[in-house]
Coordinates of C-alpha atoms and ligand atoms in Angstrom, one line a residue:
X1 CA 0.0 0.0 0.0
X2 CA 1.9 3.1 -0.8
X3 CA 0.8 6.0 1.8
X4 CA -0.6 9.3 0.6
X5 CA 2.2 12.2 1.4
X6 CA 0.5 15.8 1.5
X7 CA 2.7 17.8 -0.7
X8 CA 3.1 14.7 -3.3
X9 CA 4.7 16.0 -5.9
X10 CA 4.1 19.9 -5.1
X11 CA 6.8 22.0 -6.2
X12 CA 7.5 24.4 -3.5
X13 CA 10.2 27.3 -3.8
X14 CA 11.8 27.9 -0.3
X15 CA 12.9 31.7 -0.2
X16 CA 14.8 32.0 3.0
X17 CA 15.7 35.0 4.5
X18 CA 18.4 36.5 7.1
X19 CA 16.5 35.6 10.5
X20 CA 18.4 33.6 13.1
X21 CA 15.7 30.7 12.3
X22 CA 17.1 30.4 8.9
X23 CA 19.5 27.7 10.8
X24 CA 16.2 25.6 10.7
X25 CA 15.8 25.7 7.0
X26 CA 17.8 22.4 6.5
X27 CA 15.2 20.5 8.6
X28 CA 12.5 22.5 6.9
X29 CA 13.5 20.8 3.6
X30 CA 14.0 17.8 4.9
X31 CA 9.9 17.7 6.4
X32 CA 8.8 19.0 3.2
X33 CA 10.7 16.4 1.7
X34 CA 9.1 14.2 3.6
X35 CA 5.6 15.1 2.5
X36 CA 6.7 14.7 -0.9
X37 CA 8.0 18.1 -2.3
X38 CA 10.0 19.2 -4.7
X39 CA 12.1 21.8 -3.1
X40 CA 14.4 24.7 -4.4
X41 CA 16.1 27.4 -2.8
X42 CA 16.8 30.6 -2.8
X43 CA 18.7 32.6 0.1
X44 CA 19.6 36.1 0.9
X45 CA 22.9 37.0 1.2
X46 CA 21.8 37.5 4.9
X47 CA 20.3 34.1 5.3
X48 CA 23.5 32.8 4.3
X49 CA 24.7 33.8 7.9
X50 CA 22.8 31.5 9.7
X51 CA 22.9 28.7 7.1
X52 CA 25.0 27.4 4.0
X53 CA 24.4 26.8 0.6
X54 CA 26.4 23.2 1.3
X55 CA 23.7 22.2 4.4
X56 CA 20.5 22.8 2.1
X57 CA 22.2 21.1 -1.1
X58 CA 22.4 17.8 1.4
X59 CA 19.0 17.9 1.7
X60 CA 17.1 18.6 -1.6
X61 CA 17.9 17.8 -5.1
X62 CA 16.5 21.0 -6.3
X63 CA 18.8 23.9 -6.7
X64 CA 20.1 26.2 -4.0
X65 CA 20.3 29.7 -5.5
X66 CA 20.9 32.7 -3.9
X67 CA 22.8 35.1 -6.8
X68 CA 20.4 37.5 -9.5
X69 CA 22.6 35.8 -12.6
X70 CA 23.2 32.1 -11.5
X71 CA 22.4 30.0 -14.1
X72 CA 24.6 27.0 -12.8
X73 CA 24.3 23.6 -10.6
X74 CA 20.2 23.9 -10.8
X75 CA 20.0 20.5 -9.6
X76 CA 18.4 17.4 -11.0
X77 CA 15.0 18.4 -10.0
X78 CA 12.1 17.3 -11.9
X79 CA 10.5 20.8 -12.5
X80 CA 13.3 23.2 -13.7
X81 CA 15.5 21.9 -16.0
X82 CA 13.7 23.3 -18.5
X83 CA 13.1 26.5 -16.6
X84 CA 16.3 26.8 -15.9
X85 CA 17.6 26.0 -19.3
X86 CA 15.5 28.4 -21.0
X87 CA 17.6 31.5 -20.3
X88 CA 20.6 32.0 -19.0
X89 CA 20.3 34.2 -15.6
X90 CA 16.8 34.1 -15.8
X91 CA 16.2 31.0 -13.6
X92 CA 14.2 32.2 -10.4
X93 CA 12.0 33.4 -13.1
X94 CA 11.1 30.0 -14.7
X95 CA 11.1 28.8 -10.6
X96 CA 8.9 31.3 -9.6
X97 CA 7.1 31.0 -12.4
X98 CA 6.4 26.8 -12.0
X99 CA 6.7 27.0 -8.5
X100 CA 2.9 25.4 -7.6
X101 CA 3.7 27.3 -3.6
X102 CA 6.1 29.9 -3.0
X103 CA 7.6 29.8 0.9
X104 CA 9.1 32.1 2.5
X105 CA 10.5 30.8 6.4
X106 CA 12.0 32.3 8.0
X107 CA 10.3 35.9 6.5
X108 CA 12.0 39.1 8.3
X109 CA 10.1 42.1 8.7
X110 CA 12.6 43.3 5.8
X111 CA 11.7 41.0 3.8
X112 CA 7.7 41.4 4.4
X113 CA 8.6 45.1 4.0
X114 CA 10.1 44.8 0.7
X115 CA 6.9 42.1 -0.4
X116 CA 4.5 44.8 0.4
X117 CA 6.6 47.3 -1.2
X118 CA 6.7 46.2 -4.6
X119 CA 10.7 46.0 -4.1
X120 CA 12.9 43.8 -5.9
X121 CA 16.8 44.3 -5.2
X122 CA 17.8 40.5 -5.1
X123 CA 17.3 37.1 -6.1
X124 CA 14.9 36.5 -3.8
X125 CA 12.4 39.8 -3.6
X126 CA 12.6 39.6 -7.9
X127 CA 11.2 36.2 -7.7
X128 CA 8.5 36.6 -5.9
X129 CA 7.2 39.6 -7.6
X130 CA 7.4 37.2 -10.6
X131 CA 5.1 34.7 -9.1
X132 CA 1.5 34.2 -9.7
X133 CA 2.1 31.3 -7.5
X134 CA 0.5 30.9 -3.6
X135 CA 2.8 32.8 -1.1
X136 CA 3.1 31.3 2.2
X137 CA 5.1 33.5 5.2
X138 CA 6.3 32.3 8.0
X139 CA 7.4 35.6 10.0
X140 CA 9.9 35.7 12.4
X141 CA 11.3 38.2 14.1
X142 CA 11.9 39.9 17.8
X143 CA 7.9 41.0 19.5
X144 CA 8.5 44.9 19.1
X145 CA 9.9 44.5 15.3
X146 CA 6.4 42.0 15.2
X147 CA 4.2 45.0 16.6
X148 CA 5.2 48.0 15.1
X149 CA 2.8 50.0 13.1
X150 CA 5.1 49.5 10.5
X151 CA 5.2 46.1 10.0
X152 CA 1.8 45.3 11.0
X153 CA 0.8 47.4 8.2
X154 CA 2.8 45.4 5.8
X155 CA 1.1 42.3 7.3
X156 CA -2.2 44.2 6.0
X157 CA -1.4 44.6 2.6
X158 CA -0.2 40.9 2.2
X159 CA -2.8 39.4 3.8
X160 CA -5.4 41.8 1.4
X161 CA -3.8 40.4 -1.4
X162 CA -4.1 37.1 -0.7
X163 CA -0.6 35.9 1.0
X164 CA -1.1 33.4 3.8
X165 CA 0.7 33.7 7.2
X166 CA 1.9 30.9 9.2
X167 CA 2.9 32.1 12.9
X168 CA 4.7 33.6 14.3
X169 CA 4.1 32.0 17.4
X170 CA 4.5 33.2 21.1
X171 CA 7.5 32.1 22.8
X172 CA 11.0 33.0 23.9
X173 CA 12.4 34.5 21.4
X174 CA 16.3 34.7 20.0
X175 CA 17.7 38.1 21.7
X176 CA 15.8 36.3 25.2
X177 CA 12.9 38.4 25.3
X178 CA 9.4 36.3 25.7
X179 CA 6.7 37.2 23.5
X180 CA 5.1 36.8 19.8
X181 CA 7.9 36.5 17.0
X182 CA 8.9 32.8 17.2
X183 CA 9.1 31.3 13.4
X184 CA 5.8 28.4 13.4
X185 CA 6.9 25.1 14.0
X186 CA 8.6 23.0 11.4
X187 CA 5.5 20.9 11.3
X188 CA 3.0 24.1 11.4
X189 CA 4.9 25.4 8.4
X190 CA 4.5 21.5 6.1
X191 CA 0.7 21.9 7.8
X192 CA -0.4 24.9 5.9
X193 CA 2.0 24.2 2.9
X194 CA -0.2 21.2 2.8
X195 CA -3.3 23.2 3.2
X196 CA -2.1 25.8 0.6
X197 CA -1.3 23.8 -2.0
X198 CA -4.2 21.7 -1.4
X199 CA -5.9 24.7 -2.3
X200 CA -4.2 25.1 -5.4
X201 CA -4.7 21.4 -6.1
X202 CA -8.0 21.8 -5.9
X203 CA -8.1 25.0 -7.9
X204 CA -6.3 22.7 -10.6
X205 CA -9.0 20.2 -10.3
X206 CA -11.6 22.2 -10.1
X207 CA -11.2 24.1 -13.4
X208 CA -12.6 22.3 -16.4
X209 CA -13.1 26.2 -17.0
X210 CA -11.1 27.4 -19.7
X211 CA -7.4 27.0 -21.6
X212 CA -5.9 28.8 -18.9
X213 CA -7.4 25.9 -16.6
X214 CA -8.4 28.2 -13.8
X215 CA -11.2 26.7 -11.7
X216 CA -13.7 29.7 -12.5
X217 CA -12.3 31.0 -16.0
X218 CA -15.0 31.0 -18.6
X219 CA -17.9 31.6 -16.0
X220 CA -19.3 35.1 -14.8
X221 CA -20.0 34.8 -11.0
X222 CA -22.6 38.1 -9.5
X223 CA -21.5 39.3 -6.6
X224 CA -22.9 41.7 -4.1
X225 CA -21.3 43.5 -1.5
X226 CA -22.0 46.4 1.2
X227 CA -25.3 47.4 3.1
X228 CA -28.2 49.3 1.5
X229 CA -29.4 52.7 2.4
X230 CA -33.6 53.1 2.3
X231 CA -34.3 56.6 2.0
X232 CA -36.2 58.3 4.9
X233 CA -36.2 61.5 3.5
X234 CA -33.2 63.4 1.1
X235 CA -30.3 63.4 3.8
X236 CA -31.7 60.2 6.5
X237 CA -31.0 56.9 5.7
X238 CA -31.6 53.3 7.4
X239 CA -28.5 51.3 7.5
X240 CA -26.6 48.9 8.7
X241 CA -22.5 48.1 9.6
X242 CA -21.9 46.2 6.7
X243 CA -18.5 47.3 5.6
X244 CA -18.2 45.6 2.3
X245 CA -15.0 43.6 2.6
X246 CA -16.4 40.0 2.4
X247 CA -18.4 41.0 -0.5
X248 CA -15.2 42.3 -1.9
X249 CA -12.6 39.6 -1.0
X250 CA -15.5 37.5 -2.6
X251 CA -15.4 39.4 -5.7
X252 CA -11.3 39.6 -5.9
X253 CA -10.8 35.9 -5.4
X254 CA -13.1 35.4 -8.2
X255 CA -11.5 37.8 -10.5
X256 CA -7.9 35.6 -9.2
X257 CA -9.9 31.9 -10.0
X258 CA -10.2 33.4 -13.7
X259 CA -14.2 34.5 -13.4
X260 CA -15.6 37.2 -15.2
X261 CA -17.0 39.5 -12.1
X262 CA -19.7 41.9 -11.8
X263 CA -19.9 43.4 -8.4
X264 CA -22.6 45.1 -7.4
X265 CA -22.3 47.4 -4.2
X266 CA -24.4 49.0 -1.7
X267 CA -22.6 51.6 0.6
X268 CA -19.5 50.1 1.6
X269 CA -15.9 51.9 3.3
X270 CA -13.4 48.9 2.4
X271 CA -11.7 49.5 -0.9
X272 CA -13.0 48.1 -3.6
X273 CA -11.3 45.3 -5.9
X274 CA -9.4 46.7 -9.2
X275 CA -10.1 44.5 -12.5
X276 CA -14.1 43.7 -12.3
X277 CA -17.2 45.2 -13.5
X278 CA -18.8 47.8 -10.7
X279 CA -22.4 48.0 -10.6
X280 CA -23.6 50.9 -8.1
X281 CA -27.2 49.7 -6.1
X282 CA -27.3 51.7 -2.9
X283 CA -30.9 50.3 -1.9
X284 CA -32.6 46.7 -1.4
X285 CA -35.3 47.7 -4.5
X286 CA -32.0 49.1 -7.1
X287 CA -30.0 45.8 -5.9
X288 CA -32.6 43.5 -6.8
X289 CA -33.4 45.2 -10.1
X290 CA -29.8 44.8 -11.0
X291 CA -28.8 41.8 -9.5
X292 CA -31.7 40.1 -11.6
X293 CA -30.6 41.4 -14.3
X294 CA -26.7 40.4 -14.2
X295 CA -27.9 37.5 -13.4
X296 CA -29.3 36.8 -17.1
X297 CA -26.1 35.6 -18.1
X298 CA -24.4 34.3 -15.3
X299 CA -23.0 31.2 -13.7
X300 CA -23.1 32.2 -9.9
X301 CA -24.5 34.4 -7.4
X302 CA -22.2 35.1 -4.3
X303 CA -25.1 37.4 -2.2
X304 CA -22.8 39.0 1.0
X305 CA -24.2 42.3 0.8
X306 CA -26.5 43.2 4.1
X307 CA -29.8 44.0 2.4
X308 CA -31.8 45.7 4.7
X309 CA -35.5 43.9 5.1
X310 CA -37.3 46.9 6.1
X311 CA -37.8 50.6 4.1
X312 CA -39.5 53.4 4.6
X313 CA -42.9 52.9 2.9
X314 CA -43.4 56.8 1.7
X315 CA -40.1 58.4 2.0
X316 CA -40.2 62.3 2.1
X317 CA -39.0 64.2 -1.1
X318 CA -38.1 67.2 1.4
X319 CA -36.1 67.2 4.4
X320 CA -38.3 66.0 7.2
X321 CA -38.4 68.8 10.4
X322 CA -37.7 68.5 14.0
X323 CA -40.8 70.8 14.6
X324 CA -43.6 68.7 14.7
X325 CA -45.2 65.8 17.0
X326 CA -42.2 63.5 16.5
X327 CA -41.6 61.4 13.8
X328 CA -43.3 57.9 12.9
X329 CA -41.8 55.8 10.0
X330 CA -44.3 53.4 8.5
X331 CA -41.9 50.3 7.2
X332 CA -42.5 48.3 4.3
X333 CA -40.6 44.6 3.6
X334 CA -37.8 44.9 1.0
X335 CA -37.9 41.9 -1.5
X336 CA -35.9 39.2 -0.6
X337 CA -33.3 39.1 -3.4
X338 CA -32.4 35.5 -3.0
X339 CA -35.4 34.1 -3.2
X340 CA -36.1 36.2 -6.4
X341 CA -33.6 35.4 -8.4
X342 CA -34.3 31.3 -7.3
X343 CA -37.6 31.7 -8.6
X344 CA -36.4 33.5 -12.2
X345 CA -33.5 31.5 -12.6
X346 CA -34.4 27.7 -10.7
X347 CA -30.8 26.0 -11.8
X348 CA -28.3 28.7 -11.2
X349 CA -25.8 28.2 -8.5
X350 CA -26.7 30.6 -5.5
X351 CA -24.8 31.4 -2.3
X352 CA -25.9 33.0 0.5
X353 CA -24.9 34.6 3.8
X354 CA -26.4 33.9 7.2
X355 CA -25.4 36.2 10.3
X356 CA -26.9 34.7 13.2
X357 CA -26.3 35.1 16.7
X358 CA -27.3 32.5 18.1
X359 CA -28.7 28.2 17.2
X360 CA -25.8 29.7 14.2
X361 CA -26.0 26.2 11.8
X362 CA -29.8 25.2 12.2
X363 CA -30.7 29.0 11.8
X364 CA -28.6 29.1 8.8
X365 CA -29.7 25.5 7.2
X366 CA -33.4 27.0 7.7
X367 CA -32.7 30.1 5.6
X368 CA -31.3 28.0 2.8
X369 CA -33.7 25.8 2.1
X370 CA -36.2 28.5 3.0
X371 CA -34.5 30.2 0.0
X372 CA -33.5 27.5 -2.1
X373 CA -29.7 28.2 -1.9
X374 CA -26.8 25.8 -2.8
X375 CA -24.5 26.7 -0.2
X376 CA -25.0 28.9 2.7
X377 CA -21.8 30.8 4.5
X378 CA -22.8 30.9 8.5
X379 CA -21.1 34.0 10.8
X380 CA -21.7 35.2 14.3
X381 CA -20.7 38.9 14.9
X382 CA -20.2 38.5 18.0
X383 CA -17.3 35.9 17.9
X384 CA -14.2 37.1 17.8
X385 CA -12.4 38.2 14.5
X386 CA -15.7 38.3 12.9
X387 CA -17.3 41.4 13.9
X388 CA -18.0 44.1 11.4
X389 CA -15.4 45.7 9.2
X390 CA -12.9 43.0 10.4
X391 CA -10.2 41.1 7.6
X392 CA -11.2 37.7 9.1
X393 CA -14.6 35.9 9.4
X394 CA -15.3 32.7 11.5
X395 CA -17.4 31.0 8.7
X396 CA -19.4 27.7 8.8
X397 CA -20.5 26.7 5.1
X398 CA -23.3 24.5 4.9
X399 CA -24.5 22.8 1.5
X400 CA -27.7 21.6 0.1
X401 CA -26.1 17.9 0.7
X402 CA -26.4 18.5 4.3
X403 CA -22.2 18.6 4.5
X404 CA -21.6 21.5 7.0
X405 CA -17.8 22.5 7.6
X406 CA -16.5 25.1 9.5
X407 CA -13.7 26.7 8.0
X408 CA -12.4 28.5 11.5
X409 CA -11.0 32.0 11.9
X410 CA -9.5 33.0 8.9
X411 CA -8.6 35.7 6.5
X412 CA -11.6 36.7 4.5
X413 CA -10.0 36.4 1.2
X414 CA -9.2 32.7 2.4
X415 CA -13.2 32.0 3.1
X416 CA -13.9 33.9 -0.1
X417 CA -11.3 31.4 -1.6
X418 CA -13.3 28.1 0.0
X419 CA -16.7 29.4 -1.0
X420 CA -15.6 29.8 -4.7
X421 CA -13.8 26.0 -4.6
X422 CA -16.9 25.3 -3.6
X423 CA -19.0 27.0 -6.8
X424 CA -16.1 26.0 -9.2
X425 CA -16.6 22.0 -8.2
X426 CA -20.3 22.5 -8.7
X427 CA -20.7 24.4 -11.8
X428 CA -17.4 22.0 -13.5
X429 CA -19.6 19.0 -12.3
X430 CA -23.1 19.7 -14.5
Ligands
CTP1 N1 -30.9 38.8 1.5 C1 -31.6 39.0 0.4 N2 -32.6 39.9 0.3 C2 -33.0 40.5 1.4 C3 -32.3 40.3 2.7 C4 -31.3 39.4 2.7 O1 -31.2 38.4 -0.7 N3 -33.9 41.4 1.4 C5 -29.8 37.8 1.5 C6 -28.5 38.3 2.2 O2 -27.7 38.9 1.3 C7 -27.9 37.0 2.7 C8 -29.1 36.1 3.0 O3 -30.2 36.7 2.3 O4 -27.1 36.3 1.7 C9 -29.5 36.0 4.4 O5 -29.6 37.3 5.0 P1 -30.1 37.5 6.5 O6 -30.2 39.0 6.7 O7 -29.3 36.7 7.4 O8 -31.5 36.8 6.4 P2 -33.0 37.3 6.2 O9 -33.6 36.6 5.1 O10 -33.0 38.8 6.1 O11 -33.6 36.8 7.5 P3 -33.6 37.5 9.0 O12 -33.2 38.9 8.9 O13 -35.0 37.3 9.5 O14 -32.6 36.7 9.8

């Protein structure tokens, strides 16, 4: 019986920078090894103070690199020889380019710095702004470096664009200080590699789609973000805290899975993805008028916009006065998007959004079937990392199979990322 390995066969490009964890990349290799990866290198010319070229060639077959213009001793590897071959110098190109996981453990603020940054000044930083490949950090560094504004704002603008974080975990840390900085654990770092390119595995397998064999590429996918406004009279609104970025990390990860995207946004404060089509509906009546009609030749609707259920039956033209006997708004229901666009259009593949408080999965389970969804996304507000305006969401997704799974705390572009496996394995199955 031969026994399934993780990373079988995943070809993972270990950047490793000048952190005094680097002395752990050897073993690193080795676990990924292990797992059944395909390992190259590429080191800083700091790294190379903790660690040497000679300790990582023992361990992988894959090349060690760690100069801009080294085109020599690539290793017998089975993924760049042609990569490598193709031009001279332009090797961490090709390996970027092939690379089905990019890694980078440990990753110094520096380093995360010059990610963010757009920066490329070595080997290293010009690969991975070649990549279109996963990027996986593992951040290592002392706790104050960890906390600063500075880098934490870095963190951001990763994370926003999609790169995972492993760690850093709490602990004592190399200059003897105690506190978060601690590279994750050889076996965390293989665990979310694992995860990662599990993800990217499935995004292979889940693209019939098109040449390009994206998972979502050939299919338009509607989704709506932000919370409406109903008009109580030209300056009052009702609202709620939607903020827009789960609608919007929805509609990025589908414009990165190779969908056509047509976002259509109530009032939101997040900023909005580049590179899909904006449609503006700022109440519950405009969003169902345009939702139903984007929908005429679409795949997929991803609904995560809070659409309020209630509007002012007879709002004012003018601006309503304090003088007076106090105001009374008479409320009339919104229409319930979903379920509209189920009853136009019975065999396209919906999504919905459940925030409940409380009885979360059967409350949730209810509303789909109630209206007719495939999959439903499940979030609490009140747990922590999933309240309003935040980058992650504690998400439970349940399907019309009765499968429910709960994804954990997570980045939101990382639910977004599950939902849409999700819609790409149904709509490449009929
Ligand atoms: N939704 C919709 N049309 C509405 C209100 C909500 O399509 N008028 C969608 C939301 O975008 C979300 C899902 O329905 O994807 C569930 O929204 P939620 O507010 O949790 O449920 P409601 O149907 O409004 O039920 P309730 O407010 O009673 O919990």
């Amino acid at each position: 019986m031969t026994e399934t390995r993780s990373l079988d066969g995943a070809r993972v490009l270990l950047g490793i920078t000048g952190g005094v964890a680097a002395y752990k990349a050897p073993e690193l290799v080795r676990a990924l090894g292990r797992e059944g990866a395909h390992v190259s290198v590429i080191l800083t010319a700091r790294a190379r103070r903790f660690v040497t070229k000679d300790a990582l060639r023992s361990v992988t077959r894959g090349p060690v690199l760690h100069g801009l213009f080294e085109s020599k001793a690539l290793g017998t590897g089975p993924w760049f020889e042609g990569a490598a071959t193709s031009a001279i110098g332009m090797a961490h190109i090709g390996m970027a380019r092939e690379a089905d996981l990019v890694l980078i453990a440990p990753a110094t603020a520096n380093a995360i710095g010059k990610l963010a940054q757009g920066l490329a000044d070595d080997l290293l930083s010009t690969a991975l702004l070649a990549t279109r490949s996963p990027v996986l950090l593992a951040p290592a560094m002392n706790v104050a470096m960890w906390e600063h504004p500075a880098v934490q704002a870095n963190v951001a603008i990763l994370r926003a664009r999609g790169v995972r974080l492993v760690g850093p975990e709490e602990g004592e840390l190399a200059d003897g200080e105690r506190g978060v900085g601690r590279m994750a654990t050889i076996e965390a770092i293989v665990e979310a590699c694992a995860s990662l390119a599990g993800l990217a595995g499935a995004s292979r397998a889940g693209g019939s789609g098109g040449a390009d064999g994206m998972p979502l590429s050939g299919r338009t996918i509607v989704v709506t973000a932000g919370g409406t406004e109903e008009p109580i009279d030209p300056v009052r609104v009702i609202t709620n805290r939607s903020s827009g970025k789960m609608g919007f990390a929805i509609a990025a990860e589908a414009r990165d899975l190779g969908a056509r995207v047509k976002l259509i946004t109530a009032r939101t404060t997040a900023e909005p993805p580049a590179g899909v089509e904006r449609i503006e509906a700022p109440t519950a009546a405009a969003m169902v008028d345009a939702v139903l009609a984007s929908m005429k030749d679409a795949d997929a609707l991803v609904m995560a916009a809070a659409v309020s259920d209630f509007t002012p039956a007879r709002p004012s033209g003018s601006k309503l006065s304090r003088e007076g006997s106090g105001l009374h708004l008479d409320l009339a229901p919104t229409a319930d998007i979903l379920r509209e666009v189920r009853a136009a259009y019975p065999r396209k593949h919906l999504v919905g959004f459940a925030l409940e408080t409380e009885d979360e999965v059967a409350r949730g389970r209810g509303k789909m079937q109630k209206k007719g969804l495939d999959l439903i996304a499940i979030n609490n507000p009140q747990k922590p990392g999933s309240s309003f305006g935040s980058d992650t969401n504690d998400v439970t997704l349940v399907d019309a199979g009765g499968n429910v799974e709960p994804l954990g705390l997570r980045p939101k572009r990382e639910v977004a990322r599950a939902i849409l496996l999700r819609v790409a394995q149904a709509l490449n199955q009929d």
